Structures are given as structure tokens and as C-alpha cells.
Amino acid sequence: MENDPSAMALAVNLVLEGDYQLYGIIGLSLQVSLLATLIATGIGLPLAAWLAIARFPGRGAAVTILNAMLGLPPVVVGLFVYLSLSRAGPLGELGLLFTPAAMVIAQTILITPIVAAIGLRSLEDFNTEYAEQLRALGLSRRERAWTLLAEARFSLATAVLAGFGRAVAEVGAVMIVGGNIAGVTRVMTTAIALETSKGDLALALALGLVLIAIALSVNAAASLVREIGRRSAGEVTIRGEA
């Protein structure tokens, strides 16, 4: 097993030299996580908008369930998707098990509650703030939902970034449904686990460095979006007072 200093040096070289295996794993990770985030956004944000404006018996229970789903155990989600896509499962004929598509499904299930729950909090605040204006405009429920989504776009972008950050760091579910097959379903997190167990610390560290860089970039983007949102809200307030 390589000692830590030499492993770190080799890891940096792998990143800087554009190692084919390394960047292939990174590319697949981003492809899977971005697609899952896109699907989760398409499901989660409309759901959040509907819950923000809807009033119906059981709404409180629905919101409670949504918040509870933030703590979904990844391995349980992976097992559920595995059983659904296996040959004996209801979706076995699709042949999706141990493919990137199965990983996208698992990640989507995991991050949709994150996008929806965080988005709901923002949309409820906007709905409360602009309730009178929206009623005065006489908008339908659908038009009201789209208006809220447009007005809260900066806050919602933070929810989407949080979902992506969770997806790209996932390991348990994607390991179960993807199988960690080299060149097919091996992503950064599963590769780090495998290479560490094999003693190939250089590749594991290189992937770890890239994963940390992505996490920092996501957090920086979220902070930037929040700042832009605050400035935009401030400008609207000033124009309104003028």
C-alpha cells in the first residue's frame, strides 16, 4: 500500500494530467447526478408549489410525510429500486438493473423530497408575503403556482443545488442498483470505496479531491444565488417605496 504523501502526489498528478479512467468516472457521476437533479426538480418544485397554495384535509400530514422523507435511508431506497428492477420485479422486463438509468432512478427518489421540502419553505414564505396581491389579480391556482415559482426562483435554485449536492455524494443506493461496474456504472463515490479497499489510494484520493471541489462549488453557487436573491429583493423594495 502506498504511503500517504506519495499517494497524495500521485492523486494530484492524476487530476492535473487528465487521467482517462479518472475523468471517465467523473463524467459518468456528473451525467447521472445532473439527470437525476433535473427530474427531481421537475417533480419536486411543482409539488412544492401545489402544497404551498393548496388547502385540503390532510395537508399537514402530507407536509409531515414529505419532511420525513428527507431522512430516507439510501440503502433502503437502493433495495426498493433493486427489487423493482430485478427480473422478478414489476419492472424487470425493462432491463434497467445495473445500468446508469437505475442509478438515476435511485438518486431521483432520494433527492426529490429534498428539492420539494426546501422549495416548499421558500414558496410558503412568498405565498404569505404576496397573498393579497395574488388574490387581487384573480389568478387561477395554476397561474398562482407559476407566479410563485417565478418570484421565488433564486430561493428555489438553492433547493436544486442542495439536491444535486446530495445526489453526487450518494454511495449506498447507487452501489446496490448500479453494481459498481467499471466503465458502465462506476461513479466517484463507489470508486472511492472500491479503490480504498484495494489499497489504490492515489485514485481514491484523486476522486476525493474532485468530489470535495464539486461540493465547495455547489456551496459557493448556493451562496451566490442567495446573495443575488437578496439584492434583487432589495431593489424591488426600493422601487416599490419610490
PDB file of N, CA and C in Angstrom, residues 28-37 39-40 72 74 77-78 81 100-115 163-171 173-175 177 187-190:
ATOM      1  N   LEU A  28     -19.280  10.257 -15.755  1.00  0.00           N
ATOM      2  CA  LEU A  28     -20.477   9.459 -15.514  1.00  0.00           C
ATOM      3  C   LEU A  28     -21.197   9.933 -14.252  1.00  0.00           C
ATOM      4  N   SER A  29     -20.431  10.272 -13.219  1.00  0.00           N
ATOM      5  CA  SER A  29     -21.032  10.769 -11.978  1.00  0.00           C
ATOM      6  C   SER A  29     -21.857  12.025 -12.230  1.00  0.00           C
ATOM      7  N   LEU A  30     -21.276  12.963 -12.964  1.00  0.00           N
ATOM      8  CA  LEU A  30     -21.980  14.216 -13.247  1.00  0.00           C
ATOM      9  C   LEU A  30     -23.195  13.975 -14.130  1.00  0.00           C
ATOM     10  N   GLN A  31     -23.051  13.087 -15.102  1.00  0.00           N
ATOM     11  CA  GLN A  31     -24.161  12.783 -16.005  1.00  0.00           C
ATOM     12  C   GLN A  31     -25.351  12.219 -15.225  1.00  0.00           C
ATOM     13  N   VAL A  32     -25.091  11.243 -14.370  1.00  0.00           N
ATOM     14  CA  VAL A  32     -26.157  10.606 -13.592  1.00  0.00           C
ATOM     15  C   VAL A  32     -26.782  11.593 -12.613  1.00  0.00           C
ATOM     16  N   SER A  33     -25.952  12.318 -11.891  1.00  0.00           N
ATOM     17  CA  SER A  33     -26.466  13.223 -10.856  1.00  0.00           C
ATOM     18  C   SER A  33     -27.210  14.411 -11.446  1.00  0.00           C
ATOM     19  N   LEU A  34     -26.718  14.958 -12.560  1.00  0.00           N
ATOM     20  CA  LEU A  34     -27.407  16.081 -13.188  1.00  0.00           C
ATOM     21  C   LEU A  34     -28.770  15.656 -13.740  1.00  0.00           C
ATOM     22  N   LEU A  35     -28.829  14.479 -14.346  1.00  0.00           N
ATOM     23  CA  LEU A  35     -30.104  13.995 -14.874  1.00  0.00           C
ATOM     24  C   LEU A  35     -31.098  13.744 -13.738  1.00  0.00           C
ATOM     25  N   ALA A  36     -30.623  13.131 -12.656  1.00  0.00           N
ATOM     26  CA  ALA A  36     -31.492  12.892 -11.501  1.00  0.00           C
ATOM     27  C   ALA A  36     -31.983  14.210 -10.915  1.00  0.00           C
ATOM     28  N   THR A  37     -31.100  15.205 -10.861  1.00  0.00           N
ATOM     29  CA  THR A  37     -31.490  16.515 -10.331  1.00  0.00           C
ATOM     30  C   THR A  37     -32.521  17.185 -11.221  1.00  0.00           C
ATOM     31  N   ILE A  39     -34.744  15.695 -13.171  1.00  0.00           N
ATOM     32  CA  ILE A  39     -36.024  15.011 -12.987  1.00  0.00           C
ATOM     33  C   ILE A  39     -36.629  15.363 -11.635  1.00  0.00           C
ATOM     34  N   ALA A  40     -35.803  15.371 -10.593  1.00  0.00           N
ATOM     35  CA  ALA A  40     -36.291  15.709  -9.254  1.00  0.00           C
ATOM     36  C   ALA A  40     -36.824  17.139  -9.203  1.00  0.00           C
ATOM     37  N   LEU A  72     -34.775   9.525   4.260  1.00  0.00           N
ATOM     38  CA  LEU A  72     -34.834   8.201   3.646  1.00  0.00           C
ATOM     39  C   LEU A  72     -33.454   7.538   3.657  1.00  0.00           C
ATOM     40  N   PRO A  74     -30.532   5.686   2.250  1.00  0.00           N
ATOM     41  CA  PRO A  74     -30.155   5.387   0.860  1.00  0.00           C
ATOM     42  C   PRO A  74     -30.145   3.901   0.535  1.00  0.00           C
ATOM     43  N   VAL A  77     -33.664   2.726  -0.094  1.00  0.00           N
ATOM     44  CA  VAL A  77     -34.104   3.162  -1.412  1.00  0.00           C
ATOM     45  C   VAL A  77     -33.463   2.288  -2.487  1.00  0.00           C
ATOM     46  N   GLY A  78     -32.171   2.030  -2.332  1.00  0.00           N
ATOM     47  CA  GLY A  78     -31.482   1.169  -3.288  1.00  0.00           C
ATOM     48  C   GLY A  78     -32.092  -0.226  -3.342  1.00  0.00           C
ATOM     49  N   VAL A  81     -35.488  -0.046  -5.199  1.00  0.00           N
ATOM     50  CA  VAL A  81     -35.299   0.069  -6.642  1.00  0.00           C
ATOM     51  C   VAL A  81     -34.764  -1.244  -7.213  1.00  0.00           C
ATOM     52  N   PRO A 100     -26.805   2.876 -15.745  1.00  0.00           N
ATOM     53  CA  PRO A 100     -26.908   4.242 -15.231  1.00  0.00           C
ATOM     54  C   PRO A 100     -28.351   4.686 -15.008  1.00  0.00           C
ATOM     55  N   ALA A 101     -29.284   4.166 -15.795  1.00  0.00           N
ATOM     56  CA  ALA A 101     -30.692   4.531 -15.625  1.00  0.00           C
ATOM     57  C   ALA A 101     -31.201   4.142 -14.246  1.00  0.00           C
ATOM     58  N   ALA A 102     -30.795   2.971 -13.763  1.00  0.00           N
ATOM     59  CA  ALA A 102     -31.206   2.538 -12.423  1.00  0.00           C
ATOM     60  C   ALA A 102     -30.651   3.472 -11.358  1.00  0.00           C
ATOM     61  N   MET A 103     -29.441   3.956 -11.573  1.00  0.00           N
ATOM     62  CA  MET A 103     -28.825   4.878 -10.626  1.00  0.00           C
ATOM     63  C   MET A 103     -29.555   6.222 -10.630  1.00  0.00           C
ATOM     64  N   VAL A 104     -29.970   6.647 -11.800  1.00  0.00           N
ATOM     65  CA  VAL A 104     -30.736   7.898 -11.900  1.00  0.00           C
ATOM     66  C   VAL A 104     -32.054   7.768 -11.144  1.00  0.00           C
ATOM     67  N   ILE A 105     -32.716   6.624 -11.294  1.00  0.00           N
ATOM     68  CA  ILE A 105     -33.986   6.401 -10.596  1.00  0.00           C
ATOM     69  C   ILE A 105     -33.782   6.469  -9.085  1.00  0.00           C
ATOM     70  N   ALA A 106     -32.751   5.787  -8.593  1.00  0.00           N
ATOM     71  CA  ALA A 106     -32.488   5.774  -7.150  1.00  0.00           C
ATOM     72  C   ALA A 106     -32.165   7.175  -6.637  1.00  0.00           C
ATOM     73  N   GLN A 107     -31.323   7.897  -7.345  1.00  0.00           N
ATOM     74  CA  GLN A 107     -30.976   9.249  -6.913  1.00  0.00           C
ATOM     75  C   GLN A 107     -32.187  10.176  -6.970  1.00  0.00           C
ATOM     76  N   THR A 108     -33.017  10.014  -7.974  1.00  0.00           N
ATOM     77  CA  THR A 108     -34.218  10.856  -8.091  1.00  0.00           C
ATOM     78  C   THR A 108     -35.137  10.654  -6.896  1.00  0.00           C
ATOM     79  N   ILE A 109     -35.331   9.409  -6.501  1.00  0.00           N
ATOM     80  CA  ILE A 109     -36.179   9.122  -5.339  1.00  0.00           C
ATOM     81  C   ILE A 109     -35.596   9.755  -4.080  1.00  0.00           C
ATOM     82  N   LEU A 110     -34.279   9.746  -3.963  1.00  0.00           N
ATOM     83  CA  LEU A 110     -33.636  10.290  -2.773  1.00  0.00           C
ATOM     84  C   LEU A 110     -33.689  11.809  -2.703  1.00  0.00           C
ATOM     85  N   ILE A 111     -33.531  12.490  -3.835  1.00  0.00           N
ATOM     86  CA  ILE A 111     -33.393  13.948  -3.769  1.00  0.00           C
ATOM     87  C   ILE A 111     -34.674  14.713  -4.067  1.00  0.00           C
ATOM     88  N   THR A 112     -35.685  14.060  -4.621  1.00  0.00           N
ATOM     89  CA  THR A 112     -36.948  14.764  -4.857  1.00  0.00           C
ATOM     90  C   THR A 112     -37.525  15.339  -3.567  1.00  0.00           C
ATOM     91  N   PRO A 113     -37.543  14.587  -2.447  1.00  0.00           N
ATOM     92  CA  PRO A 113     -38.035  15.183  -1.197  1.00  0.00           C
ATOM     93  C   PRO A 113     -37.208  16.377  -0.739  1.00  0.00           C
ATOM     94  N   ILE A 114     -35.907  16.366  -1.013  1.00  0.00           N
ATOM     95  CA  ILE A 114     -35.047  17.490  -0.629  1.00  0.00           C
ATOM     96  C   ILE A 114     -35.444  18.738  -1.402  1.00  0.00           C
ATOM     97  N   VAL A 115     -35.560  18.604  -2.717  1.00  0.00           N
ATOM     98  CA  VAL A 115     -35.946  19.743  -3.557  1.00  0.00           C
ATOM     99  C   VAL A 115     -37.332  20.248  -3.170  1.00  0.00           C
ATOM    100  N   GLY A 163     -30.128  19.527  -3.798  1.00  0.00           N
ATOM    101  CA  GLY A 163     -30.445  18.209  -4.339  1.00  0.00           C
ATOM    102  C   GLY A 163     -29.297  17.629  -5.129  1.00  0.00           C
ATOM    103  N   PHE A 164     -28.671  18.454  -5.958  1.00  0.00           N
ATOM    104  CA  PHE A 164     -27.537  17.974  -6.747  1.00  0.00           C
ATOM    105  C   PHE A 164     -26.381  17.568  -5.845  1.00  0.00           C
ATOM    106  N   GLY A 165     -26.112  18.385  -4.820  1.00  0.00           N
ATOM    107  CA  GLY A 165     -25.028  18.054  -3.897  1.00  0.00           C
ATOM    108  C   GLY A 165     -25.255  16.721  -3.203  1.00  0.00           C
ATOM    109  N   ARG A 166     -26.511  16.461  -2.864  1.00  0.00           N
ATOM    110  CA  ARG A 166     -26.846  15.175  -2.228  1.00  0.00           C
ATOM    111  C   ARG A 166     -26.691  14.024  -3.215  1.00  0.00           C
ATOM    112  N   ALA A 167     -27.098  14.255  -4.450  1.00  0.00           N
ATOM    113  CA  ALA A 167     -27.042  13.192  -5.452  1.00  0.00           C
ATOM    114  C   ALA A 167     -25.605  12.788  -5.775  1.00  0.00           C
ATOM    115  N   VAL A 168     -24.747  13.765  -5.988  1.00  0.00           N
ATOM    116  CA  VAL A 168     -23.386  13.460  -6.428  1.00  0.00           C
ATOM    117  C   VAL A 168     -22.578  12.795  -5.315  1.00  0.00           C
ATOM    118  N   ALA A 169     -23.016  12.963  -4.055  1.00  0.00           N
ATOM    119  CA  ALA A 169     -22.293  12.357  -2.936  1.00  0.00           C
ATOM    120  C   ALA A 169     -22.878  11.013  -2.513  1.00  0.00           C
ATOM    121  N   GLU A 170     -23.910  10.543  -3.194  1.00  0.00           N
ATOM    122  CA  GLU A 170     -24.585   9.299  -2.815  1.00  0.00           C
ATOM    123  C   GLU A 170     -23.726   8.082  -3.159  1.00  0.00           C
ATOM    124  N   VAL A 171     -23.756   7.102  -2.262  1.00  0.00           N
ATOM    125  CA  VAL A 171     -22.975   5.886  -2.497  1.00  0.00           C
ATOM    126  C   VAL A 171     -23.801   4.616  -2.296  1.00  0.00           C
ATOM    127  N   ALA A 173     -27.162   3.703  -2.314  1.00  0.00           N
ATOM    128  CA  ALA A 173     -28.203   3.307  -3.266  1.00  0.00           C
ATOM    129  C   ALA A 173     -27.618   2.984  -4.635  1.00  0.00           C
ATOM    130  N   VAL A 174     -26.680   3.819  -5.102  1.00  0.00           N
ATOM    131  CA  VAL A 174     -26.136   3.593  -6.445  1.00  0.00           C
ATOM    132  C   VAL A 174     -25.254   2.356  -6.491  1.00  0.00           C
ATOM    133  N   MET A 175     -24.647   2.005  -5.365  1.00  0.00           N
ATOM    134  CA  MET A 175     -23.854   0.780  -5.309  1.00  0.00           C
ATOM    135  C   MET A 175     -24.755  -0.442  -5.495  1.00  0.00           C
ATOM    136  N   VAL A 177     -27.929  -0.618  -6.906  1.00  0.00           N
ATOM    137  CA  VAL A 177     -28.636  -0.733  -8.189  1.00  0.00           C
ATOM    138  C   VAL A 177     -27.705  -0.641  -9.389  1.00  0.00           C
ATOM    139  N   VAL A 187     -19.154   5.244 -10.384  1.00  0.00           N
ATOM    140  CA  VAL A 187     -19.145   6.689 -10.181  1.00  0.00           C
ATOM    141  C   VAL A 187     -18.140   7.035  -9.091  1.00  0.00           C
ATOM    142  N   MET A 188     -18.011   8.311  -8.778  1.00  0.00           N
ATOM    143  CA  MET A 188     -16.952   8.742  -7.872  1.00  0.00           C
ATOM    144  C   MET A 188     -17.044   8.091  -6.499  1.00  0.00           C
ATOM    145  N   THR A 189     -18.225   8.088  -5.900  1.00  0.00           N
ATOM    146  CA  THR A 189     -18.347   7.579  -4.537  1.00  0.00           C
ATOM    147  C   THR A 189     -18.093   6.075  -4.467  1.00  0.00           C
ATOM    148  N   THR A 190     -18.650   5.333  -5.405  1.00  0.00           N
ATOM    149  CA  THR A 190     -18.442   3.876  -5.386  1.00  0.00           C
ATOM    150  C   THR A 190     -17.001   3.522  -5.736  1.00  0.00           C
TER     151      THR A 190
END
